[in-house]
Amino acid sequence: MAERGIRTACSPRAKRAPPASAPPRAIAGFTLHGARRKSDPRLPARGSKIRPFTKSPRDFAPAVAGSDARKLPFPPPVADLCIRTYPHTPLREYNSWRKIHVRPEKLLLFHAILTVTVGFSRQSPLHFPKRATMKLANFFRAALVIGTLFAGLTQSAQASIYTYTGDTTGGPTYNRPLEDLSDVSGIGTDVNYSTFTFTVDTSGEYSFLQTTDQYDGVLYIYENSFNPADPLTNALGGSDDLVAPWTSGFAGPLDAGISYVLVTTSFYNGDAGAFSVTISGPGLVTVSAVPEPSTYLMLALGLAAIGYTQRRKLQR
């Protein structure tokens, strides 16, 4: 989903609506409307809306039926995978975050995984038992994350990978920011969230990929600390939809020894569920344990007991 005011590094300015006469084009079984690109007009525009197969017989063809449609080269030439990046430069040069160039064979694998994933998880013309369909969707969802990760997000052969899981169900709520961090959202005013605090031991470029359990998730990253009452402070970047509503991700530089906070939440109020986040980069990820409120209470009671004991000894 998208909100007013959102933009990405792949499209820093608002796109003009394509002319009404612009014919739809197809790639790998998907229909993309208003597809265009300056570097190669045969390829879909960044941010184009992808519509999966329906159960109409014409959709079994690899391209849209009709004289105004044409097939694109498959595999397509080298293209830019639209990865959302940090939108502004608060203290350091976060404009060094760059687009990812994908080679043809990797882009072919990416499109193949995406085709099968959307086909099974959305409106597949094949009929499977519900339980089997969910297992297949989860399998290909994981394959999509791995395929995307190795299709360009990890540039070094020695990159380390760290994955953590969680669930926002029953978690605290807050008014999340817009994706471009220009203001707080008017839609996600009371969304559940989950935080993950970590550090890295090596400075460099790191990538983040999140998948959720079939709800529209959003991922944010903060530096030093996160305050739900002031969600714009210390915010470095955010991502709503990467390749589907249940995927989010970005890439950029992190500094060794600095504490960072990832915040997983949802686009709409009331949406919550399980999620998984994969972090990849040149260094190791160290989890920073955040004490629970009960821990602080036990610490305070312990200090009070020690003080009371020492006072009794002095009185004797």
Short mmCIF file of C-alpha atoms in Angstrom, two decimals:
data_model
loop_
_atom_site.label_atom_id
_atom_site.label_comp_id
_atom_site.label_asym_id
_atom_site.label_seq_id
_atom_site.Cartn_x
_atom_site.Cartn_y
_atom_site.Cartn_z
CA MET A 1 0.00 0.00 0.00
CA ALA A 2 1.06 3.62 -0.33
CA GLU A 3 0.22 6.83 1.44
CA ARG A 4 0.36 10.38 0.20
CA GLY A 5 3.81 11.84 0.65
CA ILE A 6 5.64 8.54 0.20
CA ARG A 7 8.51 8.35 -2.26
CA THR A 8 11.39 5.93 -2.80
CA ALA A 9 15.00 6.26 -3.84
CA CYS A 10 14.07 4.67 -7.15
CA SER A 11 11.46 7.36 -7.74
CA PRO A 12 12.51 10.51 -5.83
CA ARG A 13 9.82 12.58 -7.46
CA ALA A 14 6.12 11.93 -7.82
CA LYS A 15 5.38 9.99 -11.01
CA ARG A 16 2.98 11.43 -13.53
CA ALA A 17 0.04 9.22 -14.36
CA PRO A 18 0.53 7.37 -17.68
CA PRO A 19 -1.71 8.39 -20.58
CA ALA A 20 -5.03 6.59 -20.82
CA SER A 21 -3.99 5.10 -24.16
CA ALA A 22 -0.86 3.45 -22.72
CA PRO A 23 -1.22 -0.29 -23.43
CA PRO A 24 -0.61 -2.78 -20.64
CA ARG A 25 2.46 -4.97 -20.97
CA ALA A 26 3.28 -8.29 -19.49
CA ILE A 27 6.30 -10.10 -18.08
CA ALA A 28 6.44 -13.58 -16.58
CA GLY A 29 2.67 -13.84 -16.45
CA PHE A 30 2.07 -10.47 -14.76
CA THR A 31 0.18 -7.50 -16.13
CA LEU A 32 1.87 -4.15 -15.47
CA HIS A 33 0.01 -0.94 -16.30
CA GLY A 34 1.84 2.15 -17.51
CA ALA A 35 5.11 0.20 -17.79
CA ARG A 36 7.96 2.40 -18.90
CA ARG A 37 11.58 3.13 -18.05
CA LYS A 38 14.03 5.72 -19.36
CA SER A 39 16.90 3.27 -19.70
CA ASP A 40 14.86 0.61 -21.51
CA PRO A 41 11.19 1.25 -22.37
CA ARG A 42 10.61 -2.51 -22.73
CA LEU A 43 10.99 -3.03 -18.99
CA PRO A 44 8.33 -2.26 -16.35
CA ALA A 45 8.56 1.04 -14.52
CA ARG A 46 9.75 0.98 -10.97
CA GLY A 47 6.86 0.83 -8.55
CA SER A 48 4.43 -0.52 -11.17
CA LYS A 49 1.45 -2.29 -9.68
CA ILE A 50 1.63 -6.04 -10.21
CA ARG A 51 -1.60 -7.96 -10.70
CA PRO A 52 -1.41 -11.75 -10.34
CA PHE A 53 -3.19 -14.38 -12.42
CA THR A 54 -6.95 -14.61 -12.33
CA LYS A 55 -8.83 -17.75 -13.30
CA SER A 56 -9.68 -16.48 -16.76
CA PRO A 57 -8.37 -18.76 -19.57
CA ARG A 58 -6.60 -15.84 -21.23
CA ASP A 59 -4.40 -15.47 -18.14
CA PHE A 60 -2.77 -18.83 -18.79
CA ALA A 61 -0.91 -17.22 -21.69
CA PRO A 62 2.55 -15.76 -20.91
CA ALA A 63 1.50 -12.35 -22.25
CA VAL A 64 -1.67 -10.28 -22.32
CA ALA A 65 -3.97 -11.24 -25.18
CA GLY A 66 -4.65 -8.58 -27.77
CA SER A 67 -2.97 -6.80 -30.66
CA ASP A 68 -1.76 -3.94 -28.47
CA ALA A 69 0.27 -6.19 -26.17
CA ARG A 70 3.69 -7.64 -26.80
CA LYS A 71 6.07 -10.02 -25.09
CA LEU A 72 9.12 -8.66 -23.36
CA PRO A 73 12.54 -10.31 -23.73
CA PHE A 74 12.92 -13.07 -21.20
CA PRO A 75 15.23 -13.02 -19.42
CA PRO A 76 15.31 -9.23 -19.61
CA PRO A 77 18.59 -7.28 -19.75
CA VAL A 78 20.34 -6.00 -16.65
CA ALA A 79 17.85 -3.97 -14.59
CA ASP A 80 17.66 -2.09 -11.32
CA LEU A 81 15.89 -3.85 -8.47
CA CYS A 82 13.90 -1.11 -6.73
CA ILE A 83 15.16 -1.25 -3.13
CA ARG A 84 13.81 1.41 -0.79
CA THR A 85 16.58 3.36 0.93
CA TYR A 86 16.98 5.96 3.66
CA PRO A 87 15.17 9.04 2.32
CA HIS A 88 17.18 11.84 3.89
CA THR A 89 20.51 12.66 5.50
CA PRO A 90 20.09 13.53 9.21
CA LEU A 91 23.73 13.54 10.34
CA ARG A 92 25.82 11.46 7.95
CA GLU A 93 25.76 10.93 4.22
CA TYR A 94 23.00 8.37 3.93
CA ASN A 95 22.67 9.39 0.30
CA SER A 96 25.47 6.88 -0.32
CA TRP A 97 22.76 4.20 -0.22
CA ARG A 98 22.58 2.93 -3.77
CA LYS A 99 20.38 0.97 -6.14
CA ILE A 100 21.12 -2.71 -6.67
CA HIS A 101 22.09 -3.92 -10.15
CA VAL A 102 20.81 -7.41 -10.90
CA ARG A 103 22.35 -9.65 -13.57
CA PRO A 104 20.02 -11.30 -16.11
CA GLU A 105 20.31 -14.81 -14.72
CA LYS A 106 19.57 -13.60 -11.18
CA LEU A 107 16.66 -11.48 -12.39
CA LEU A 108 15.28 -14.53 -14.19
CA LEU A 109 15.44 -16.54 -10.95
CA PHE A 110 13.83 -13.65 -9.07
CA HIS A 111 10.92 -13.43 -11.53
CA ALA A 112 10.45 -17.20 -11.50
CA ILE A 113 10.26 -17.30 -7.70
CA LEU A 114 7.95 -14.27 -7.62
CA THR A 115 5.65 -15.84 -10.23
CA VAL A 116 5.24 -19.09 -8.33
CA THR A 117 4.97 -17.34 -4.96
CA VAL A 118 2.20 -14.96 -5.99
CA GLY A 119 0.45 -17.72 -7.90
CA PHE A 120 0.22 -19.99 -4.86
CA SER A 121 -0.39 -17.33 -2.22
CA ARG A 122 -2.97 -15.24 -4.11
CA GLN A 123 -5.23 -16.55 -6.87
CA SER A 124 -3.61 -19.69 -8.19
CA PRO A 125 -5.63 -21.54 -10.86
CA LEU A 126 -4.39 -24.77 -9.33
CA HIS A 127 -6.46 -26.26 -6.54
CA PHE A 128 -4.76 -27.65 -3.43
CA PRO A 129 -6.04 -28.39 0.07
CA LYS A 130 -5.89 -25.27 2.24
CA ARG A 131 -3.18 -26.68 4.51
CA ALA A 132 -1.01 -27.74 1.57
CA THR A 133 -1.46 -24.36 -0.09
CA MET A 134 -0.30 -22.54 3.06
CA LYS A 135 2.77 -24.77 3.28
CA LEU A 136 3.62 -24.10 -0.36
CA ALA A 137 3.09 -20.36 0.09
CA ASN A 138 5.36 -20.31 3.14
CA PHE A 139 8.01 -22.32 1.29
CA PHE A 140 8.06 -20.04 -1.72
CA ARG A 141 7.91 -16.99 0.51
CA ALA A 142 11.14 -18.11 2.13
CA ALA A 143 12.59 -18.85 -1.31
CA LEU A 144 11.65 -15.34 -2.44
CA VAL A 145 13.50 -13.79 0.49
CA ILE A 146 16.58 -15.89 -0.16
CA GLY A 147 16.44 -15.20 -3.89
CA THR A 148 16.09 -11.46 -3.38
CA LEU A 149 18.82 -11.44 -0.77
CA PHE A 150 21.37 -13.11 -3.00
CA ALA A 151 20.23 -11.31 -6.15
CA GLY A 152 22.15 -8.20 -5.17
CA LEU A 153 21.63 -7.19 -1.56
CA THR A 154 24.70 -9.17 -0.42
CA GLN A 155 27.62 -7.84 -2.41
CA SER A 156 30.35 -9.66 -0.48
CA ALA A 157 30.99 -13.40 -0.52
CA GLN A 158 31.92 -13.18 3.17
CA ALA A 159 28.71 -11.49 4.28
CA SER A 160 27.10 -12.77 7.46
CA ILE A 161 23.37 -13.39 7.71
CA TYR A 162 21.25 -13.05 10.85
CA THR A 163 17.52 -13.87 11.00
CA TYR A 164 15.10 -13.28 13.84
CA THR A 165 11.37 -13.86 14.16
CA GLY A 166 8.61 -12.35 16.27
CA ASP A 167 4.92 -11.62 16.54
CA THR A 168 3.17 -8.26 16.91
CA THR A 169 -0.10 -9.80 18.12
CA GLY A 170 -1.06 -8.26 21.46
CA GLY A 171 1.94 -5.94 21.39
CA PRO A 172 2.00 -2.25 22.31
CA THR A 173 0.56 0.26 19.85
CA TYR A 174 1.61 3.65 18.51
CA ASN A 175 1.03 6.06 15.63
CA ARG A 176 3.60 5.02 13.04
CA PRO A 177 5.36 7.48 10.70
CA LEU A 178 4.91 7.74 6.96
CA GLU A 179 7.37 5.73 4.92
CA ASP A 180 9.35 8.85 3.96
CA LEU A 181 9.38 10.02 7.61
CA SER A 182 7.84 13.37 6.68
CA ASP A 183 5.05 13.06 9.26
CA VAL A 184 3.04 10.54 11.25
CA SER A 185 0.49 8.41 9.42
CA GLY A 186 -3.18 9.23 9.21
CA ILE A 187 -4.01 5.56 8.56
CA GLY A 188 -1.78 3.64 10.96
CA THR A 189 -2.75 5.60 14.04
CA ASP A 190 -2.92 2.67 16.48
CA VAL A 191 -0.81 -0.17 15.08
CA ASN A 192 0.86 -2.96 17.05
CA TYR A 193 4.64 -3.02 16.91
CA SER A 194 7.68 -5.04 17.97
CA THR A 195 11.25 -3.77 18.43
CA PHE A 196 14.65 -5.40 17.92
CA THR A 197 17.76 -3.64 19.27
CA PHE A 198 21.16 -4.65 17.90
CA THR A 199 24.72 -3.56 17.10
CA VAL A 200 27.23 -4.63 14.44
CA ASP A 201 30.96 -5.22 14.91
CA THR A 202 31.98 -4.03 11.43
CA SER A 203 31.03 -0.81 9.67
CA GLY A 204 29.66 -1.20 6.16
CA GLU A 205 26.56 -1.69 4.07
CA TYR A 206 23.81 -3.91 5.50
CA SER A 207 20.55 -5.08 3.99
CA PHE A 208 17.24 -5.78 5.73
CA LEU A 209 14.41 -7.97 4.43
CA GLN A 210 11.15 -8.55 6.27
CA THR A 211 8.28 -10.94 5.51
CA THR A 212 5.01 -11.06 7.41
CA ASP A 213 2.26 -13.64 7.80
CA GLN A 214 -0.01 -12.38 4.99
CA TYR A 215 -0.60 -8.91 6.47
CA ASP A 216 0.69 -5.60 5.14
CA GLY A 217 3.79 -5.01 7.24
CA VAL A 218 6.05 -1.97 7.58
CA LEU A 219 9.67 -1.88 8.76
CA TYR A 220 11.56 1.09 10.26
CA ILE A 221 15.11 1.55 11.51
CA TYR A 222 16.22 3.95 14.26
CA GLU A 223 19.62 5.02 15.53
CA ASN A 224 20.48 4.95 19.26
CA SER A 225 16.91 4.72 20.58
CA PHE A 226 13.23 4.49 19.68
CA ASN A 227 10.45 6.40 21.45
CA PRO A 228 6.92 5.38 20.37
CA ALA A 229 5.59 8.69 21.69
CA ASP A 230 7.94 10.53 19.29
CA PRO A 231 8.32 8.15 16.32
CA LEU A 232 10.11 10.65 14.04
CA THR A 233 13.08 11.23 16.34
CA ASN A 234 16.19 9.16 15.47
CA ALA A 235 14.38 7.55 12.53
CA LEU A 236 16.71 6.71 9.65
CA GLY A 237 14.36 5.07 7.16
CA GLY A 238 11.30 2.97 6.53
CA SER A 239 9.87 0.53 4.01
CA ASP A 240 6.28 -0.44 3.26
CA ASP A 241 5.95 -2.70 0.19
CA LEU A 242 9.08 -4.15 -1.41
CA VAL A 243 7.81 -6.69 -3.96
CA ALA A 244 4.48 -7.49 -2.27
CA PRO A 245 2.45 -6.12 0.66
CA TRP A 246 3.92 -8.77 2.97
CA THR A 247 7.55 -7.84 2.14
CA SER A 248 9.58 -4.82 3.25
CA GLY A 249 13.26 -4.01 2.97
CA PHE A 250 16.07 -1.50 2.52
CA ALA A 251 19.87 -1.35 2.48
CA GLY A 252 22.45 1.15 3.73
CA PRO A 253 25.52 1.86 5.89
CA LEU A 254 25.75 1.07 9.60
CA ASP A 255 28.52 2.03 12.04
CA ALA A 256 30.18 -0.47 14.34
CA GLY A 257 29.33 -0.07 18.03
CA ILE A 258 26.25 2.09 17.41
CA SER A 259 22.93 0.83 18.74
CA TYR A 260 20.16 0.46 16.16
CA VAL A 261 16.49 -0.39 16.62
CA LEU A 262 14.32 -2.16 14.03
CA VAL A 263 10.59 -1.60 14.47
CA THR A 264 8.17 -4.04 12.84
CA THR A 265 4.56 -2.89 12.56
CA SER A 266 1.62 -2.93 10.13
CA PHE A 267 0.11 -0.54 7.61
CA TYR A 268 -3.44 -0.73 9.00
CA ASN A 269 -4.79 -0.63 12.54
CA GLY A 270 -5.74 -4.07 13.81
CA ASP A 271 -3.36 -5.99 11.52
CA ALA A 272 -0.86 -8.11 13.45
CA GLY A 273 0.84 -11.47 13.29
CA ALA A 274 4.11 -13.33 12.89
CA PHE A 275 7.06 -11.89 11.00
CA SER A 276 10.66 -12.67 10.07
CA VAL A 277 13.54 -10.24 9.47
CA THR A 278 16.84 -11.13 7.79
CA ILE A 279 19.91 -8.90 8.23
CA SER A 280 22.91 -9.31 5.93
CA GLY A 281 26.22 -7.45 5.92
CA PRO A 282 29.99 -7.62 6.41
CA GLY A 283 29.88 -7.90 10.21
CA LEU A 284 28.26 -9.92 12.95
CA VAL A 285 24.97 -8.79 14.48
CA THR A 286 24.88 -8.66 18.27
CA VAL A 287 21.53 -8.53 20.02
CA SER A 288 21.24 -5.83 22.68
CA ALA A 289 19.08 -7.17 25.48
CA VAL A 290 16.45 -4.69 26.63
CA PRO A 291 15.41 -5.31 30.26
CA GLU A 292 11.73 -5.91 30.89
CA PRO A 293 9.88 -3.62 33.34
CA SER A 294 9.80 -6.48 35.86
CA THR A 295 13.61 -6.57 35.74
CA TYR A 296 13.82 -2.93 36.77
CA LEU A 297 11.33 -3.59 39.58
CA MET A 298 13.36 -6.50 40.95
CA LEU A 299 16.53 -4.40 40.77
CA ALA A 300 14.88 -1.57 42.71
CA LEU A 301 13.57 -3.96 45.37
CA GLY A 302 17.02 -5.54 45.68
CA LEU A 303 18.72 -2.18 46.16
CA ALA A 304 16.10 -1.16 48.72
CA ALA A 305 16.66 -4.39 50.67
CA ILE A 306 20.43 -3.85 50.69
CA GLY A 307 20.00 -0.27 51.89
CA TYR A 308 17.61 -1.35 54.67
CA THR A 309 20.06 -4.04 55.84
CA GLN A 310 22.98 -1.63 55.96
CA ARG A 311 20.91 0.89 57.90
CA ARG A 312 19.95 -1.72 60.52
CA LYS A 313 23.61 -2.61 60.96
CA LEU A 314 24.58 1.01 61.53
CA GLN A 315 21.80 1.48 64.11
CA ARG A 316 23.14 -1.47 66.14
#
